[in-house]
CSV table of C-alpha atoms in Angstrom, one decimal:
chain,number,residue,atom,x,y,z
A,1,UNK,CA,-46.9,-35.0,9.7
A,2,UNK,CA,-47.9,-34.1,6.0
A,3,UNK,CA,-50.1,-31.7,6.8
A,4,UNK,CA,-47.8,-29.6,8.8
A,5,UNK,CA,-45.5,-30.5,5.8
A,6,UNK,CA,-47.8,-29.0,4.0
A,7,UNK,CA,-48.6,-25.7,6.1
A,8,UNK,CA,-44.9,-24.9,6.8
A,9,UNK,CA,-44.5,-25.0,2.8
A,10,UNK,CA,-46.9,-22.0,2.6
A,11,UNK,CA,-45.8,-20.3,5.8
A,12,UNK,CA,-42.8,-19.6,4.3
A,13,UNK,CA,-43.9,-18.8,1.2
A,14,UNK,CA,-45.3,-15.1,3.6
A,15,UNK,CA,-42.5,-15.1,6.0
A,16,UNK,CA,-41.1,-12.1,4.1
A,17,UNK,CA,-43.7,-9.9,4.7
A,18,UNK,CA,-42.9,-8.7,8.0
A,19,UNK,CA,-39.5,-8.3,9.4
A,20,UNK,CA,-39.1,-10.1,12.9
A,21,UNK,CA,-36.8,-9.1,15.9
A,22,UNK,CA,-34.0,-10.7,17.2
A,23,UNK,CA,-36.6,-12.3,19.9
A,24,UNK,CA,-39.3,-13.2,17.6
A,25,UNK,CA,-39.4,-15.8,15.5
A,26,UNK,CA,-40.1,-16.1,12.2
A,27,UNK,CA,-43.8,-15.8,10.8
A,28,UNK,CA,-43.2,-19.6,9.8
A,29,UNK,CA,-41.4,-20.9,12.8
A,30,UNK,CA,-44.4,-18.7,14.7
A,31,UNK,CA,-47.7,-20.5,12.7
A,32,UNK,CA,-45.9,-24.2,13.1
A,33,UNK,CA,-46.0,-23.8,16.5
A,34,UNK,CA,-49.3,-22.8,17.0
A,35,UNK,CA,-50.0,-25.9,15.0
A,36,UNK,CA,-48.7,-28.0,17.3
A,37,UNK,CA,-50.1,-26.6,20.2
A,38,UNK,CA,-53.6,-26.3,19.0
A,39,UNK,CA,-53.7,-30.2,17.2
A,40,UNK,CA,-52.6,-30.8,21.0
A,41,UNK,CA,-55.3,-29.3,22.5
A,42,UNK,CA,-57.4,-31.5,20.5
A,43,UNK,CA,-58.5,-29.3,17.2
A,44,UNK,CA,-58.8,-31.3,14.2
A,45,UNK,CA,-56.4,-31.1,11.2
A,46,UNK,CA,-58.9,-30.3,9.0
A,47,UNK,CA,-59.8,-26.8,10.9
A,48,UNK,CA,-56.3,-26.4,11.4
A,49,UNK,CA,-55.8,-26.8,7.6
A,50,UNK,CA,-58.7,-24.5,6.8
A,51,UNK,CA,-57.9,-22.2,9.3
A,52,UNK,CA,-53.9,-22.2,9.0
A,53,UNK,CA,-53.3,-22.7,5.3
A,54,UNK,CA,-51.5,-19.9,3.5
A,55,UNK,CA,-52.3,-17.8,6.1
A,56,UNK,CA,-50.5,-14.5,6.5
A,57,UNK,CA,-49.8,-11.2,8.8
A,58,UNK,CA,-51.5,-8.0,8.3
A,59,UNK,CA,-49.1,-4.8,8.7
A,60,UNK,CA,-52.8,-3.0,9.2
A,61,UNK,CA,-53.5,-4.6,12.4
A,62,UNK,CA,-50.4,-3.6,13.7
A,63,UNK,CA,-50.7,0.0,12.6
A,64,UNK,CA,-54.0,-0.2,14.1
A,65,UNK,CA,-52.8,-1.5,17.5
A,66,UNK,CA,-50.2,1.3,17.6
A,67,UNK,CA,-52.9,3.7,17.9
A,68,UNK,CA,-55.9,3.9,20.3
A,69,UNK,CA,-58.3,6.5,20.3
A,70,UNK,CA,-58.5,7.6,23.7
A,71,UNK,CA,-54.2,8.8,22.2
A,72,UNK,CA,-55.5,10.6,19.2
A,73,UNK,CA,-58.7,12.2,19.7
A,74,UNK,CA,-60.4,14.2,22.6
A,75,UNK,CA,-63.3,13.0,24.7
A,76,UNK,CA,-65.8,15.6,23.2
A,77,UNK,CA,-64.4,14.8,19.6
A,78,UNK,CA,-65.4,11.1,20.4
A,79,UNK,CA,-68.6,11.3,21.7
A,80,UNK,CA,-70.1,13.7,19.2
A,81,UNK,CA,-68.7,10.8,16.0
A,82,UNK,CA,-69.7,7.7,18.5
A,83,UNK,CA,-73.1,8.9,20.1
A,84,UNK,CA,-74.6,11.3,17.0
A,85,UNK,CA,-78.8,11.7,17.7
A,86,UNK,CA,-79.4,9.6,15.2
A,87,UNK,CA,-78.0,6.8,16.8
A,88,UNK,CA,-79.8,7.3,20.2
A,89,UNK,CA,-83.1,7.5,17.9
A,90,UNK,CA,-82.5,4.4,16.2
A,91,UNK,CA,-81.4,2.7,19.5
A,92,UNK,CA,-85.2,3.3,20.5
A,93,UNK,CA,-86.7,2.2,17.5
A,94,UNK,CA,-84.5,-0.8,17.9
A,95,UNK,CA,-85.4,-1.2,21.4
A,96,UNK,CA,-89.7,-1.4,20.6
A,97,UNK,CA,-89.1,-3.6,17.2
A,98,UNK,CA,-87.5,-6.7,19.3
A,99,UNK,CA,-88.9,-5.3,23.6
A,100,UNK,CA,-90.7,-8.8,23.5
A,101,UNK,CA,-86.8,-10.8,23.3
A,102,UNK,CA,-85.2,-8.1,24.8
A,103,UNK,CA,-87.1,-8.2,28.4
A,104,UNK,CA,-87.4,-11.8,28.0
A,105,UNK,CA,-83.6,-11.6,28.0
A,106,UNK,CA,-83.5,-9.3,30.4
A,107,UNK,CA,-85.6,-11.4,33.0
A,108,UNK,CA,-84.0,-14.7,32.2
A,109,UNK,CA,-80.5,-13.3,33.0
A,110,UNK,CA,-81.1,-10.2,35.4
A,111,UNK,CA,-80.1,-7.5,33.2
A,112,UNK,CA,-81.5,-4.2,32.5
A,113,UNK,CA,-81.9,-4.8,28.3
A,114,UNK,CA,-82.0,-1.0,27.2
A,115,UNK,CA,-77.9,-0.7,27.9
A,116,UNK,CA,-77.7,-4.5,26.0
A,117,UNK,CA,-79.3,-2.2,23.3
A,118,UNK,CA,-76.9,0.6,24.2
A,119,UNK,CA,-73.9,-2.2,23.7
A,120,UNK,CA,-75.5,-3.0,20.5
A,121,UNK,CA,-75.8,0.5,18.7
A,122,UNK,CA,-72.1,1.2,19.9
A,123,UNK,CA,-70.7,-1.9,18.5
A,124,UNK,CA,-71.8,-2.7,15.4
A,125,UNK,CA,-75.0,-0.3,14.7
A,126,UNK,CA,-77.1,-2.6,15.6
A,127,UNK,CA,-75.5,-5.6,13.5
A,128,UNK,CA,-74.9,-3.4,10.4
A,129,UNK,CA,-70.9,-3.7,10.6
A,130,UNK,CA,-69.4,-6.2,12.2
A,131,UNK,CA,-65.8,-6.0,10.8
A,132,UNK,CA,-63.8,-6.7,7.6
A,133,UNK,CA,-61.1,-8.4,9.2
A,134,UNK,CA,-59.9,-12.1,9.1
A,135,UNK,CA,-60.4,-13.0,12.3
A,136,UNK,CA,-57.8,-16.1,12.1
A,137,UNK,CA,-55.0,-13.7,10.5
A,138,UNK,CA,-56.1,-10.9,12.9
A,139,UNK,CA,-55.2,-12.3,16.1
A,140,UNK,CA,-52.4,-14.5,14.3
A,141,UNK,CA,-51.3,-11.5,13.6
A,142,UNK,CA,-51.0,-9.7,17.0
A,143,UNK,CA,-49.5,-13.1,18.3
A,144,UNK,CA,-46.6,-12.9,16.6
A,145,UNK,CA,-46.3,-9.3,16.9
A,146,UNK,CA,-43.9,-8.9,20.5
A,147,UNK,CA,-46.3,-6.2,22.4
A,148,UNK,CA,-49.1,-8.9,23.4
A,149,UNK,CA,-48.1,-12.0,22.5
A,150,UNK,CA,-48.8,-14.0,25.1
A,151,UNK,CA,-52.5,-12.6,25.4
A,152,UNK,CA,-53.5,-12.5,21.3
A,153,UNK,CA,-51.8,-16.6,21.5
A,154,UNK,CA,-54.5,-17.3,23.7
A,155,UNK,CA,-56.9,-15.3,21.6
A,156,UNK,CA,-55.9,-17.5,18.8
A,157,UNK,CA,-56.6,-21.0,20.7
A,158,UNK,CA,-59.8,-19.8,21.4
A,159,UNK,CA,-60.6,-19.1,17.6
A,160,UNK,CA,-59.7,-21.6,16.8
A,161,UNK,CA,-61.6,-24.0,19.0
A,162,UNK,CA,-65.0,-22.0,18.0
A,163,UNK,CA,-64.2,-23.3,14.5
A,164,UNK,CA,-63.4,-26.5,15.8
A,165,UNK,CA,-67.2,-26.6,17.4
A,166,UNK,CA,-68.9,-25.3,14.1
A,167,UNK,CA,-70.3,-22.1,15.1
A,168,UNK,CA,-69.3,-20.7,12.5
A,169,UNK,CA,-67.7,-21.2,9.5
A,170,UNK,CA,-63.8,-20.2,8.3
A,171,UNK,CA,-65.1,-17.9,6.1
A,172,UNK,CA,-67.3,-16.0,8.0
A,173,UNK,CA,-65.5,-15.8,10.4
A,174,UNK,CA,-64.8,-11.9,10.3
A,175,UNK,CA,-64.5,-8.6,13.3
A,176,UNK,CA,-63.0,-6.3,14.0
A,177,UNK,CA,-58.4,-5.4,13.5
A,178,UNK,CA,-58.5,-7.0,16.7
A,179,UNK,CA,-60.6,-9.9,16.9
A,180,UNK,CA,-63.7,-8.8,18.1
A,181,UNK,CA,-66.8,-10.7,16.3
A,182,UNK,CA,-70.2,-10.8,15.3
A,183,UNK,CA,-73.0,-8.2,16.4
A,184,UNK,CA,-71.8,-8.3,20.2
A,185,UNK,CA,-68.1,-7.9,19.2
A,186,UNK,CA,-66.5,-10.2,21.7
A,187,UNK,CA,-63.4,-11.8,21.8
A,188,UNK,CA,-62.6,-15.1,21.2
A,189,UNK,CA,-62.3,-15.6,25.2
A,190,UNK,CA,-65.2,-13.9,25.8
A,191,UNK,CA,-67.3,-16.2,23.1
A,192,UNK,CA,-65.8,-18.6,25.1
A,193,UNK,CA,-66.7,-18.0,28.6
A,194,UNK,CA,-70.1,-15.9,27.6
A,195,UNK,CA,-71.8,-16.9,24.7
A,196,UNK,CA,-75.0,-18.3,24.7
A,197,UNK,CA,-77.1,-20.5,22.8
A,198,UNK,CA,-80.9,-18.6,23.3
A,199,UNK,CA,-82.4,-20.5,21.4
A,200,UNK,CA,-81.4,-23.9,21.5
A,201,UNK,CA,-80.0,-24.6,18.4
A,202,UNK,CA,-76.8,-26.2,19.3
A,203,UNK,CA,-74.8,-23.1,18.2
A,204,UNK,CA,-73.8,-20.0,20.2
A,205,UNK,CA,-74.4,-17.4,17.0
A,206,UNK,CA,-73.4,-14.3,17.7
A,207,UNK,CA,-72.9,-13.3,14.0
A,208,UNK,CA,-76.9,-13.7,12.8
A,209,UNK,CA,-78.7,-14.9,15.8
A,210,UNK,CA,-80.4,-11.8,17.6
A,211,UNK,CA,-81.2,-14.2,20.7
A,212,UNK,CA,-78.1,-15.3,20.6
A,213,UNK,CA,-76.6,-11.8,20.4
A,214,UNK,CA,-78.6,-10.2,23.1
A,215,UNK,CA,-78.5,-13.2,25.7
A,216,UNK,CA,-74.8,-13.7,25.4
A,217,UNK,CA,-74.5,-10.1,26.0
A,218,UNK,CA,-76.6,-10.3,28.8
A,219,UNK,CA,-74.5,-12.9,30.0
A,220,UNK,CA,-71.4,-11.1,29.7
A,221,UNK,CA,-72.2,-8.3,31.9
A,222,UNK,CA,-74.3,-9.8,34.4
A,223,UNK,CA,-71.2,-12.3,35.0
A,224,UNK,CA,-69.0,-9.6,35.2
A,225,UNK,CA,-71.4,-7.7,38.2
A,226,UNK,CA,-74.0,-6.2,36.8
A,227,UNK,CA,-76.8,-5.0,39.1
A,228,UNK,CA,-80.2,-4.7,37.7
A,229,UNK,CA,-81.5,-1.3,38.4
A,230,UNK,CA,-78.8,0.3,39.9
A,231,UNK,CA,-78.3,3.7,37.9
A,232,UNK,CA,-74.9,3.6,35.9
A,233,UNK,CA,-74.2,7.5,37.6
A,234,UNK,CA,-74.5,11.2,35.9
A,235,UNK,CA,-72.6,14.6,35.6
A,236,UNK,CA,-72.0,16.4,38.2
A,237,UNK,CA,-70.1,19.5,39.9
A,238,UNK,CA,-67.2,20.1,41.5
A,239,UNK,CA,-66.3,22.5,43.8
A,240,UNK,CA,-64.0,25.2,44.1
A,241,UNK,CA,-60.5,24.1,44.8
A,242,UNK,CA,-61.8,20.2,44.8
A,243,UNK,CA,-58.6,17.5,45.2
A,244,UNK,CA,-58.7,16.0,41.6
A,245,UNK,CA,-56.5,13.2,43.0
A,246,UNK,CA,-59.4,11.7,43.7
A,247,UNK,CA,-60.4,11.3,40.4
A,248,UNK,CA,-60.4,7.8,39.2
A,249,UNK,CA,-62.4,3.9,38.7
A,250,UNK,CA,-60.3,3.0,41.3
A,251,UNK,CA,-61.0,5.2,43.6
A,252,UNK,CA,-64.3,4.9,45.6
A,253,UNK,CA,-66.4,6.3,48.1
A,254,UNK,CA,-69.8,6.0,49.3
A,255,UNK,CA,-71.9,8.6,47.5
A,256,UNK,CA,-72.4,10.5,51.0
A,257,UNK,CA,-68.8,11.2,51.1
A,258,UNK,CA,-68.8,12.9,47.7
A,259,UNK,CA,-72.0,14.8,48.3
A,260,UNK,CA,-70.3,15.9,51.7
A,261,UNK,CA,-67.3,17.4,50.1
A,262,UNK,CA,-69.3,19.6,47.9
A,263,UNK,CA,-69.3,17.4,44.6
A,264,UNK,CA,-73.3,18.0,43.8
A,265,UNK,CA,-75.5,16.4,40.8
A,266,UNK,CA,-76.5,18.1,37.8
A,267,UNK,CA,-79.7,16.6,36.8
A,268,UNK,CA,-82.0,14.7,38.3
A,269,UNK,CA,-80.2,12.7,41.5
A,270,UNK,CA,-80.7,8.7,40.9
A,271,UNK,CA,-82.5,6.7,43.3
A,272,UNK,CA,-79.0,5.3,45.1
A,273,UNK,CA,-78.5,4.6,49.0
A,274,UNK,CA,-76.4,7.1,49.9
A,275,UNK,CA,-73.9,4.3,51.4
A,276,UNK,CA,-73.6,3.3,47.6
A,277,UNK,CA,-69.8,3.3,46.5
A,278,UNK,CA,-69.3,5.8,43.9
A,279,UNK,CA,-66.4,7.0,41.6
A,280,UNK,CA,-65.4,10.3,40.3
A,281,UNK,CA,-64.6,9.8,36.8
A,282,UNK,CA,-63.3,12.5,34.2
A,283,UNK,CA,-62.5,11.3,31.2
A,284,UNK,CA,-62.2,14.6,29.1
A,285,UNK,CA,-59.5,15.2,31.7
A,286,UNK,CA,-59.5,18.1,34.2
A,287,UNK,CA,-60.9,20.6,32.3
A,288,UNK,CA,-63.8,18.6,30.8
A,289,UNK,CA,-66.7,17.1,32.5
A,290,UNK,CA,-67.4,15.1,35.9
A,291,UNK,CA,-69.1,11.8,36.5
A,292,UNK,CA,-70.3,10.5,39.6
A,293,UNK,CA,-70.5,6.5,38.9
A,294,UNK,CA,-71.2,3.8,40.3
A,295,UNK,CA,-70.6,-0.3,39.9
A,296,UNK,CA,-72.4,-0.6,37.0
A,297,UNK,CA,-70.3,1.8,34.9
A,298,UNK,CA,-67.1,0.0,35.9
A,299,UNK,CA,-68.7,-3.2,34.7
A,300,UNK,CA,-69.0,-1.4,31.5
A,301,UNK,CA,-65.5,-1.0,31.5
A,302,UNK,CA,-65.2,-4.9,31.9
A,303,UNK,CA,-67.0,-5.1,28.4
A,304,UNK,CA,-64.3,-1.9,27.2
A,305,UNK,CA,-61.6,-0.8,29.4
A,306,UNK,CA,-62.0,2.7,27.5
A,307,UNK,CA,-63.7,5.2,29.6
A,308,UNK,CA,-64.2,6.9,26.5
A,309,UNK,CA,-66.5,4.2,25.3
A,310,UNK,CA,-67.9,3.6,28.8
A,311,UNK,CA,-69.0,6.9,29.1
């Protein structure tokens, strides 16, 4: 009881700082709550101090949340900043300095390790930024905030239950506006369900740990249906008057169909059954390119629900 004394004295202290609705309650009323639910769920008060204590909102993260970059930028502008040469070069280099791990990783958990490498590059460079953001306050944040609540709550829980479990420490414990940590950028759920502990030390470190990093990612995707080998699709044409409502994930076919309506490949075909379901994906919209994909990508989009970043 004195400690959430204590924390509701400096909750209010930064209940100022962002103006609540009608509906939502106050920044104080909001962290004294999550309090109680997380000491229920069996945290410890002295994480919940540490993590809790003089916390505040960020009007950043909101900002941030308001605006997604599949809204403000177009597909060609994104894959030209996201996927530069250099990148693609360094993700090689990357690939030979650590292929020993990586194929060990690769065979332990079924998964093809160059597009854990790919996952890598695109998330952090390979480790060199991992975010500047508070994880705690970033997902406290968006939990109070009415547009996802109910989701970024449970976000919270989960942070909070990784400090509880020492695997990493309050303040280190930095990612992304969002949440997303260390070199693999997951979410606390994520952490939760997929993080791995490679190398036995008792900790799932995802933050420092390149076992760790690559075998949780590994993890991740083979749990959410990767298939080892199967080609992730390519470019491809359309034909003349071609029903674009078609287009979609959602929509699939097997790869006969496609090639029977006149959609051919561009490059090289990949080694698929022709019975394999395939999608038709366009993420430049209709004037920009076509994909033929297959289960693999949408798995990708398990990871990122962006095509964007998929692609």
């Amino acid at each position: 009881m004195i400690l959430r004394k204590a924390l509701l004295s400096c909750f209010i202290m930064v209940a100022w700082m962002l103006p609540a609705s009608a509906e939502q309650p106050t920044w104080d009323v909001f962290l004294a709550g999550v309090y109680d639910e997380a000491k229920a769920a069996g945290i410890s008060e002295a994480t919940l101090m540490a993590a809790l204590s003089g916390l505040q909102p960020i009007p950043r993260v909101i900002e941030l949340d308001r605006r997604q970059p599949e809204g403000t930028t177009t597909y060609e502008e994104y894959m030209a900043s996201r996927v530069p040469a250099e990148l693609i070069t360094n993700a090689r280099n990357r690939y030979n300095d650590h292929e020993a791990l990586l194929e060990a990783v690769g065979a332990e958990y079924g998964m093809d390790p160059e597009f854990i490498v790919a996952l890598w590059g695109l998330e952090t460079r390979f480790g060199s930024y991992t975010g500047g953001f508070d994880v705690i306050a970033s997902v406290a944040t968006l939990a109070w905030d009415e547009r996802r609540s109910e989701y970024f709550r449970g976000e919270l829980m989960h942070a909070l239950r990784i400090l509880d479990e020492g695997h990493i420490s309050r303040g280190n414990m930095v990612g992304s506006w969002a949440g997303a940590m260390g070199q693999s950028q997951f979410m606390p759920s994520s952490f939760a369900t997929y993080a791995e502990d490679w190398d036995l030390d008792g900790k799932h470190d995802i933050w420092t740990n390149k076992g760790d990093v690559f075998a949780s990612a590994a993890n991740y995707l083979t749990g959410s249906g990767w298939r080892q080998g199967l080609p992730w699709g390519g470019p491809a044409t359309l034909p003349a008057g071609f029903d674009l409502g078609l287009e979609g994930n959602r929509e699939t076919l097997p790869l006969a169909d496609w090639l029977d309506m006149g959609v051919t490949w561009i490059e090289t075909p990949p080694a698929v059954a022709l019975d394999e379901e395939a999608s038709l994906v366009m993420p430049g919209g209709e004037t920009g390119p076509a994909y033929l994909v297959f289960e693999n990508y949408r798995t990708i989009l398990k990871w990122n629900r962006s095509n964007y970043f998929a692609m």
